[in-house]
Structure formats: C-alpha cells, structure tokens
mmCIF file of C-alpha atoms in Angstrom:
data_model
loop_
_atom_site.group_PDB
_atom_site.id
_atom_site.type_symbol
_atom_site.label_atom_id
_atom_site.label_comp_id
_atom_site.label_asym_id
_atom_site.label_seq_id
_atom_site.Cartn_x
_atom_site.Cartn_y
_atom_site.Cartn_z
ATOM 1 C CA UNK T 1 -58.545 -156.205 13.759
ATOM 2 C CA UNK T 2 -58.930 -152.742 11.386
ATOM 3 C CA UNK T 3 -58.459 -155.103 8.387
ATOM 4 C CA UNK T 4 -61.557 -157.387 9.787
ATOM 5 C CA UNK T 5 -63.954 -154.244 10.102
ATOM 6 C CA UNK T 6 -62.738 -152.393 7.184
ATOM 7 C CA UNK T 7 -63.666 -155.500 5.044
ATOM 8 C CA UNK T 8 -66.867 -156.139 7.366
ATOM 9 C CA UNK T 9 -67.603 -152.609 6.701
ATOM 10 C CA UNK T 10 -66.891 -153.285 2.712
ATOM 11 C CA UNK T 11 -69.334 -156.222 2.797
ATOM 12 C CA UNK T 12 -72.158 -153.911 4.651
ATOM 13 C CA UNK T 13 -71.545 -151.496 1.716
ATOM 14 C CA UNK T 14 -71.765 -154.184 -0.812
ATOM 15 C CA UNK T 15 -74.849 -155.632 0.512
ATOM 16 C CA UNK T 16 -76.520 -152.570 0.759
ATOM 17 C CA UNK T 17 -75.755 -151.441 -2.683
ATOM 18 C CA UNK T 18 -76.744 -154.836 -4.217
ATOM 19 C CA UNK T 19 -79.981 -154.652 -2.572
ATOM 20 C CA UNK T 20 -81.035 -151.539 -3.872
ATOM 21 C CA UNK T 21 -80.284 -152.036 -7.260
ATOM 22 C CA UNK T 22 -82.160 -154.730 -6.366
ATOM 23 C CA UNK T 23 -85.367 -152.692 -5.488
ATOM 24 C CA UNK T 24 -84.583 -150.278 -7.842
ATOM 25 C CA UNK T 25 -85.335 -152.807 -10.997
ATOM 26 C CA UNK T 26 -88.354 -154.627 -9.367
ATOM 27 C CA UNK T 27 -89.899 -151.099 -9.412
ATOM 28 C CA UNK T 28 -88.892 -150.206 -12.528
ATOM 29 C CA UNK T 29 -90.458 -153.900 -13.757
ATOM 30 C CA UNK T 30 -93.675 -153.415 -12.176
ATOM 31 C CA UNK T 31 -93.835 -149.897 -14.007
ATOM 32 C CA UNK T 32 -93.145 -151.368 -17.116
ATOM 33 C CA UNK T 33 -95.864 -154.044 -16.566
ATOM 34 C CA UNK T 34 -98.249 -151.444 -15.386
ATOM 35 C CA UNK T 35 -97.888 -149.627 -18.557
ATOM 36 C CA UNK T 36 -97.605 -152.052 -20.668
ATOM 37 C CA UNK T 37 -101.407 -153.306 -18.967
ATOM 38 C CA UNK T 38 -102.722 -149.863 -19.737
ATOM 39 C CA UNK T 39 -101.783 -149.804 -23.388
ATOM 40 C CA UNK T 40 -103.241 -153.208 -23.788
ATOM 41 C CA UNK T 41 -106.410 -151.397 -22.248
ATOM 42 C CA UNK T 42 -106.117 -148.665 -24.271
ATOM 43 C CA UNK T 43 -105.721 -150.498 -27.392
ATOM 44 C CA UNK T 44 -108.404 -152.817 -26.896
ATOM 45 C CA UNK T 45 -111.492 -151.835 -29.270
ATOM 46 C CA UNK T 46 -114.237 -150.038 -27.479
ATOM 47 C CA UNK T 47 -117.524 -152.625 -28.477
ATOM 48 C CA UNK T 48 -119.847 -150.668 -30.713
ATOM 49 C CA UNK T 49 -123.290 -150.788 -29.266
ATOM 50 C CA UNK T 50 -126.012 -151.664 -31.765
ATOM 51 C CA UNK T 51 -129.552 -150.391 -30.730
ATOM 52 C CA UNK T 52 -132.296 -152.644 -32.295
ATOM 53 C CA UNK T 53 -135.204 -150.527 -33.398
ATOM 54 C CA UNK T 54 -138.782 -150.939 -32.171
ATOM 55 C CA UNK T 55 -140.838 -152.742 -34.468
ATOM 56 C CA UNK T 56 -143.082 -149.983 -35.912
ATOM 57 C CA UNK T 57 -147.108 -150.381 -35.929
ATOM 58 C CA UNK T 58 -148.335 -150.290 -39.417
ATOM 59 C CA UNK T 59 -151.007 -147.331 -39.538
ATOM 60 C CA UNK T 60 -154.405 -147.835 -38.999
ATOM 61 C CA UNK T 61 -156.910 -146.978 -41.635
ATOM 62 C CA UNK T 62 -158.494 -144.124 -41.265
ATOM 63 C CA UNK T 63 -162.207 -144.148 -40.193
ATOM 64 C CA UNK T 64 -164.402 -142.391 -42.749
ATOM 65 C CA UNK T 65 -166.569 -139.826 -41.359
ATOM 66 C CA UNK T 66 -167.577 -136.110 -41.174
ATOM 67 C CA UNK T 67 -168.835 -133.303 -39.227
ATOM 68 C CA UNK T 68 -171.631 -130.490 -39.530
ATOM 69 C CA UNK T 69 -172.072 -127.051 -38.927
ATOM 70 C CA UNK T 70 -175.912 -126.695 -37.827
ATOM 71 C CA UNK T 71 -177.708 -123.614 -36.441
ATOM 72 C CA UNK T 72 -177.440 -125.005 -33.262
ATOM 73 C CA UNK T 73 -173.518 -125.894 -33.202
ATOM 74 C CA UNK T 74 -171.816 -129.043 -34.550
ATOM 75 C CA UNK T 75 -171.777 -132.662 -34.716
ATOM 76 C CA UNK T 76 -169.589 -135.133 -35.741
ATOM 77 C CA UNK T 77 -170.654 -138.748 -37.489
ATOM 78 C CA UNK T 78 -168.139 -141.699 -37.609
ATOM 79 C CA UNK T 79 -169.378 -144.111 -40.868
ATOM 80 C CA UNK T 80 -169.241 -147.596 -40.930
ATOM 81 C CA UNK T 81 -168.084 -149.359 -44.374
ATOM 82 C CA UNK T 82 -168.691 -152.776 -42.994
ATOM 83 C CA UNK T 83 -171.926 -152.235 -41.923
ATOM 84 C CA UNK T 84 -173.463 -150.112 -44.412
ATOM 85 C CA UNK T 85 -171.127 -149.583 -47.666
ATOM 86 C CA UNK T 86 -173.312 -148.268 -50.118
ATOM 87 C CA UNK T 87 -174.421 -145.879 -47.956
ATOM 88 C CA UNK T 88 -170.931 -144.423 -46.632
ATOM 89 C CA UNK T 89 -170.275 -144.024 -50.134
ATOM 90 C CA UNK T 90 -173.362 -141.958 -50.759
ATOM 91 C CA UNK T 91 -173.110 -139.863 -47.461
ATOM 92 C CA UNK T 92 -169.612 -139.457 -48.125
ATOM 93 C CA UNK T 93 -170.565 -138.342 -52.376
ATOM 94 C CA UNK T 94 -173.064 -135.917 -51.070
ATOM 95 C CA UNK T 95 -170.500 -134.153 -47.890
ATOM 96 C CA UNK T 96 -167.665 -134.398 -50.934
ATOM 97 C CA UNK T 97 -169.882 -132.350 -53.558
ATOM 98 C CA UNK T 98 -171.046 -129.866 -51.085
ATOM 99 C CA UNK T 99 -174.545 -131.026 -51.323
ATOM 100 C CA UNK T 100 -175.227 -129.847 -47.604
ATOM 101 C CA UNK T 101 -173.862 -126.566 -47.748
ATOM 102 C CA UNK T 102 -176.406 -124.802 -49.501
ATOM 103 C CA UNK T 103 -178.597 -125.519 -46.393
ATOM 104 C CA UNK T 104 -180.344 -128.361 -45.734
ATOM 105 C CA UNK T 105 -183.418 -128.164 -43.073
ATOM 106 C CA UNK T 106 -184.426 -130.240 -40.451
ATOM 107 C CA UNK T 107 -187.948 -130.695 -41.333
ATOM 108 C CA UNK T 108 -188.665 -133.642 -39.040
ATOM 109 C CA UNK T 109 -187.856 -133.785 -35.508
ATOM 110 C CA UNK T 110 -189.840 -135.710 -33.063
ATOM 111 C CA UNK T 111 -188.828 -137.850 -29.975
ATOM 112 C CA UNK T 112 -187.504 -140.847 -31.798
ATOM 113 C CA UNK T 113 -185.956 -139.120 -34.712
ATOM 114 C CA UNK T 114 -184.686 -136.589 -36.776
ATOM 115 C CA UNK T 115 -185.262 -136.577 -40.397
ATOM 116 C CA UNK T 116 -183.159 -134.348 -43.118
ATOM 117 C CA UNK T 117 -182.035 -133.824 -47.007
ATOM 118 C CA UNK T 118 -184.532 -132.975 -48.845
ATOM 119 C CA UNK T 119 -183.677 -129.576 -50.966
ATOM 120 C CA UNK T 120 -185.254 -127.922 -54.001
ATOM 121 C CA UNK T 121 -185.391 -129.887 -56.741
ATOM 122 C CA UNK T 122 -186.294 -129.203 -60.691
ATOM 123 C CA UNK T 123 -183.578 -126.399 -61.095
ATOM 124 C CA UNK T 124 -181.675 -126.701 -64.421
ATOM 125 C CA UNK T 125 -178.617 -127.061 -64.333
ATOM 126 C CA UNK T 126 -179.342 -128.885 -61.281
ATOM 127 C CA UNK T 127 -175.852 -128.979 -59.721
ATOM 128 C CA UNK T 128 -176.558 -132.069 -57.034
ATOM 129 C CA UNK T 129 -178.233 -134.442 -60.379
ATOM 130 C CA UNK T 130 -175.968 -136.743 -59.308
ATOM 131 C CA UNK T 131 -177.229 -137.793 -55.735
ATOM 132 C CA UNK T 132 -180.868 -137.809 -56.544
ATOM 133 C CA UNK T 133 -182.524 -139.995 -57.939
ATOM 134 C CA UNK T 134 -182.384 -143.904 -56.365
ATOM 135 C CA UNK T 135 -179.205 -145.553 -55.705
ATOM 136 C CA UNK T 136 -178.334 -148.835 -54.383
ATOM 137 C CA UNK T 137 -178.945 -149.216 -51.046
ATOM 138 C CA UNK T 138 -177.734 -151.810 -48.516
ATOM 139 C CA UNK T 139 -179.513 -154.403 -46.558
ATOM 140 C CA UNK T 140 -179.641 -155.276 -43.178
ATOM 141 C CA UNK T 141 -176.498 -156.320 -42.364
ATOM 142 C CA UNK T 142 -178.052 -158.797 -38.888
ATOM 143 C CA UNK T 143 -180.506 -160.357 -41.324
ATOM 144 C CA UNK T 144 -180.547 -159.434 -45.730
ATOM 145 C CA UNK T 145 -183.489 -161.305 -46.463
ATOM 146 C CA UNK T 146 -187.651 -161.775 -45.472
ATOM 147 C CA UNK T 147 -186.847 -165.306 -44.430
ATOM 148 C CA UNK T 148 -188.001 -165.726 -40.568
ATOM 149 C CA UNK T 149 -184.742 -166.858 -39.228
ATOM 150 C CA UNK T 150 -183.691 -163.061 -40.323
ATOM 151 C CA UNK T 151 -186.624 -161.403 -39.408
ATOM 152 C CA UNK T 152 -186.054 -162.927 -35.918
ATOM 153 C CA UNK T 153 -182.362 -162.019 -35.816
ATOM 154 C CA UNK T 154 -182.990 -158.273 -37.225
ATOM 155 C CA UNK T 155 -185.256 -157.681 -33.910
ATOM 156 C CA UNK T 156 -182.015 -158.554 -32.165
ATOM 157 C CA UNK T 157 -180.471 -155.449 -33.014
ATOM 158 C CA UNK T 158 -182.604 -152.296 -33.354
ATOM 159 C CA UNK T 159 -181.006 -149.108 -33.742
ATOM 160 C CA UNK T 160 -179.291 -147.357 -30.677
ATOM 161 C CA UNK T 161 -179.980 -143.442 -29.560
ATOM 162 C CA UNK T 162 -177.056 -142.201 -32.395
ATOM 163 C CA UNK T 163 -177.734 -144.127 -35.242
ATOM 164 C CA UNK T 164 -177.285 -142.133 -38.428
ATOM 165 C CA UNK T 165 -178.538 -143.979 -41.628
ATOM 166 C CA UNK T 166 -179.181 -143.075 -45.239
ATOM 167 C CA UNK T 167 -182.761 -144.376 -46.074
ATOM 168 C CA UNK T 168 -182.593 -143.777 -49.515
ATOM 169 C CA UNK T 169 -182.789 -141.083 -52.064
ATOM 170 C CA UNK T 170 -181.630 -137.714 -50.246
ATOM 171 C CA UNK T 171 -182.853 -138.761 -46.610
ATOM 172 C CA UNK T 172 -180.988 -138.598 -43.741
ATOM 173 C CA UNK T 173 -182.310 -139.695 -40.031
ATOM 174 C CA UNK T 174 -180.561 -139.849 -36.865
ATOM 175 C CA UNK T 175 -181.766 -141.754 -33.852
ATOM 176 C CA UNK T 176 -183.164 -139.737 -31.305
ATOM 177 C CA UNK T 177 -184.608 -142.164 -28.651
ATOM 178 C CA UNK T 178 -184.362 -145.591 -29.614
ATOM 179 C CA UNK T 179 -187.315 -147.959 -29.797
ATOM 180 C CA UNK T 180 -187.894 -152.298 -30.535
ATOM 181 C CA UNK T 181 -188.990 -151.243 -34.401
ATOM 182 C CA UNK T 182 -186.381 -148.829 -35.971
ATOM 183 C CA UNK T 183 -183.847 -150.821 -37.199
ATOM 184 C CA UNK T 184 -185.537 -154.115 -37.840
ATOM 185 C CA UNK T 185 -186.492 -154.024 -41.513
ATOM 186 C CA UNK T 186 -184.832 -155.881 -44.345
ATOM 187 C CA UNK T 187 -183.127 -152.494 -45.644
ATOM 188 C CA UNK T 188 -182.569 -150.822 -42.146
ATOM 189 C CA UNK T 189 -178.399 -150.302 -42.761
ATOM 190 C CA UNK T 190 -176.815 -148.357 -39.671
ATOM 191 C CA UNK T 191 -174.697 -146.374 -41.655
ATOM 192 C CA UNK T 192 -172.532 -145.051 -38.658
ATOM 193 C CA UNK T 193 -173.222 -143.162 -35.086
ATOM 194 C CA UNK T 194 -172.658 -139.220 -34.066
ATOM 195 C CA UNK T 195 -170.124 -139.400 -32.059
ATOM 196 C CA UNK T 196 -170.315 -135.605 -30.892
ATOM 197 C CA UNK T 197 -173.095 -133.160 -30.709
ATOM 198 C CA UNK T 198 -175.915 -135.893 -29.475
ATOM 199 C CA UNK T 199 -177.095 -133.849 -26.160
ATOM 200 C CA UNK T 200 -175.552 -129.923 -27.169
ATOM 201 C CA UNK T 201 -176.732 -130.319 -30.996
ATOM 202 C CA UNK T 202 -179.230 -133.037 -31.995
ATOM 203 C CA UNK T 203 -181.524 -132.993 -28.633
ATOM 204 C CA UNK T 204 -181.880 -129.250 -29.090
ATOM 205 C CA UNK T 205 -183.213 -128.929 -32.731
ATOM 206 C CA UNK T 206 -186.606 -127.287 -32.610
ATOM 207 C CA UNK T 207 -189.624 -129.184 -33.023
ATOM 208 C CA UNK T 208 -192.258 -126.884 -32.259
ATOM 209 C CA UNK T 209 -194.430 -126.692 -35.345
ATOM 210 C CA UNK T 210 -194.921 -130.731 -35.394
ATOM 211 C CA UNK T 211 -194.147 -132.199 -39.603
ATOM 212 C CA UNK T 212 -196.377 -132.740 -42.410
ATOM 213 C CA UNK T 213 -195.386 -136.700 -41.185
ATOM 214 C CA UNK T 214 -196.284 -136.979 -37.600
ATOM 215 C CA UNK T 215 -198.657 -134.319 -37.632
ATOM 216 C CA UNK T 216 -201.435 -134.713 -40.017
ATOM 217 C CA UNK T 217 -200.001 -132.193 -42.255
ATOM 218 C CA UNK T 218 -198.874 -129.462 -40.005
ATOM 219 C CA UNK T 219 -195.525 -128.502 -39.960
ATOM 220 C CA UNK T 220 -192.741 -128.870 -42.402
ATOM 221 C CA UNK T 221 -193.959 -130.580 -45.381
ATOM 222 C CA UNK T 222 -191.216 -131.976 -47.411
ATOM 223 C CA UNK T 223 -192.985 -131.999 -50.679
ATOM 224 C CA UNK T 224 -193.517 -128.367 -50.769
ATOM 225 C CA UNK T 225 -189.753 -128.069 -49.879
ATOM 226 C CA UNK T 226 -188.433 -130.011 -52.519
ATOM 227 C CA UNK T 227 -190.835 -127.991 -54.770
ATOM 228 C CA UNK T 228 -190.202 -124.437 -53.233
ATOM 229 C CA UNK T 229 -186.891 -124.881 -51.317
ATOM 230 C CA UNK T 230 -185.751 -123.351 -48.161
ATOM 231 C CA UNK T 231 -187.544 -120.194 -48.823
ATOM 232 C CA UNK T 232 -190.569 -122.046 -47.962
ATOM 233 C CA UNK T 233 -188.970 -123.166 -44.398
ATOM 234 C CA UNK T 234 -188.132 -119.981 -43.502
ATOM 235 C CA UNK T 235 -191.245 -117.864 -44.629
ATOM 236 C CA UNK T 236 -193.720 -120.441 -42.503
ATOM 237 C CA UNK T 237 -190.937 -122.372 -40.047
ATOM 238 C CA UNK T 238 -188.445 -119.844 -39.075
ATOM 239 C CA UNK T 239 -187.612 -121.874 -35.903
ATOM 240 C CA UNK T 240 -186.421 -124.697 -37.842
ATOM 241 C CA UNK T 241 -183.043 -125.620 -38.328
ATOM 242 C CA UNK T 242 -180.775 -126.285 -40.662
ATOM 243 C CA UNK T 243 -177.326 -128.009 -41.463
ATOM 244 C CA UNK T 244 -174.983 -124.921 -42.913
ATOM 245 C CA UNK T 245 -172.183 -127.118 -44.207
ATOM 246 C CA UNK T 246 -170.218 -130.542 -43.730
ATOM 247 C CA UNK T 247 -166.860 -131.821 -44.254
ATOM 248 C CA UNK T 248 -164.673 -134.360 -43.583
#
C-alpha cells in the first residue's frame, strides 16, 4: 500500500512538473512572438507624406493710375488702357514729368464739369515742351466714326458722374454731374474714373467767380493764364484751386 501512494505521489509530482514547464514555454513563445511583432512594427518604414502645393495665381497686372494733392485734399484716378490708350499714355507722361506739380488751376468748375491744365506757356527753356503741343488722341471707343449706326451707339453711353478724360492738348475734365451729351462725340475717350475724392475733393472746388467759358468772359480766362500763368489766378481768383502735385 506505501509503495502504491509513494509512486501515486511520484506521478502527481511528475505531472505537475511537466505541466509547468509546459506553461512556462507557451509564455515564453508568446513573448517571443510579441516582440518579434513589435520589431516588425518598428522596422516598418514610416510613409513620407508629400504635401502637393496650391497652384499659385499668376499676378494681376497692375492698373495704371494716379492720385493728386489739391487745395482741397486728394483724389485718386484709376486709367483705362482699353478704353482710352493714347490718352493713359499722355496723362500718365504728364504725372511722370511732374507737369502738375508746379500748380495747375482749376479754372473751370461748373455743375457738369471741371476743367484743368492749362499753365504758362512761351517760357524758354520750356521744361513741359514735350506735352504741349497736339498729340494723338483716341476715338470713341462705343462708336470711332460719323457713320449713323455709331452716332446712335455713342448716345448709348454718355459719360458717368467720375469720368476723367484728356480732351486734347493740356486739358483735363472730370465729370461733375452727368448729362445725355458729354460723352457722345466721335473723339469723346473716357480715359478712366476718380475713384476717391468725388464728394470730399471734386464737389467742393470753388466756383464762385463763374469762367471766361460759361460766363461771358468773367472768371478765369484760360488764355490769359497760359499767357501770364498762375500769378494771374491768384492776383484776380484767389478762391480758385489748384492741383499741388500727382503721382502714381
């Protein structure tokens, strides 16, 4: 009977030892595995990430234009090439050689317009000979000819409140208060619109001596200021205003 449990007791011993060796090397597997997955994760090249760029906007032109210093504050003008070529150029010669800056009066101002650039002429050296004098000038860009297909079409499109044109030679006007007529002529070219300084600037030039134009010869007479200059203004005008100096 002691020989039957010692050996029973052997076998228990046995068993149990077998079975944790047992245990012991399925845990010991699984931690191999285990590490074995993370160095496989570990190893495994991170994916570079490639950020596509934004297709960039080519840059927009740049629209010609300038702005004034006036007695009464500023304005600004933006030009028109389409429209009115020839005459951005010339606007744009005269800002560029400083033509404005030695003070250019405002020697017609009435409801619909204002009217500027004459300045003393005959002085030698003259330094502004090269914007007087004619120059090309552009037609109507709504109808270039005297045919009546483009006379019709030009009364289409007068000229807005705004409008700034060259009109040939050294003059300058700027729409006021707009009206069926200005515009509608073959060589009526909007050269561009202020764009700032309508209502604080433009409105608010004085007009209170009349012009030589609308008034029957009172007023500002540009003749005598292309023959006497500014002095003349200011001597029998002293109100009026002038541009100081523009740039772009």
């Amino acid at each position: 009977l002691r020989r039957i449990v010692w050996m029973m007791a052997l076998m228990l011993i046995s068993a149990y030892i077998c079975f944790n060796l047992l245990l012991f090397a399925s845990v010991h597997k699984d931690s191999e595995d285990s590490e074995g997955l993370q160095n496989d994760v570990e190893e495994t090249p991170k994916k570079e990430i490639v950020t596509i760029p934004k297709p960039t906007e080519p840059p927009q032109p740049k629209i010609p234009g300038f702005i004034c210093a006036t007695t009464k504050g500023e304005f600004e003008v933006a030009l028109n090439r389409t429209m009115a070529p020839k005459s951005v150029e010339r606007i744009l010669k005269m800002v560029r050689i400083g033509y404005f800056d030695q003070g250019i009066a405002f020697f017609r101002v009435n409801q619909w317009i204002t009217q500027f650039g004459v300045s003393k002429g005959g002085r030698k050296p003259d330094p502004y000979a090269e914007v007087r004098g004619p120059a090309p000038q552009d037609t109507n860009p709504y109808g270039p000819t005297e045919s009546l297909a483009d006379q019709k079409n030009r009364k289409k499109f007068p000229w807005v409140r705004g409008t700034f044109a060259w009109i040939g030679g050294l003059h300058m006007l700027i729409v006021r208060k707009a009206n069926a007529q200005m515009g509608t002529n073959v060589q009526d070219a909007p050269a561009g619109m202020v764009i700032r300084g309508m209502e604080n600037v433009i409105d608010q030039l004085d007009n209170s001596y009349g012009n030589a134009v609308d008034s029957r010869g009172k007023g500002p007479d540009q003749g005598r200021l292309y023959r006497e200059g500014n002095e003349y203004i200011k001597k029998l005008y002293p109100k009026t205003d002038f541009i100081l100096r523009c740039w772009e």
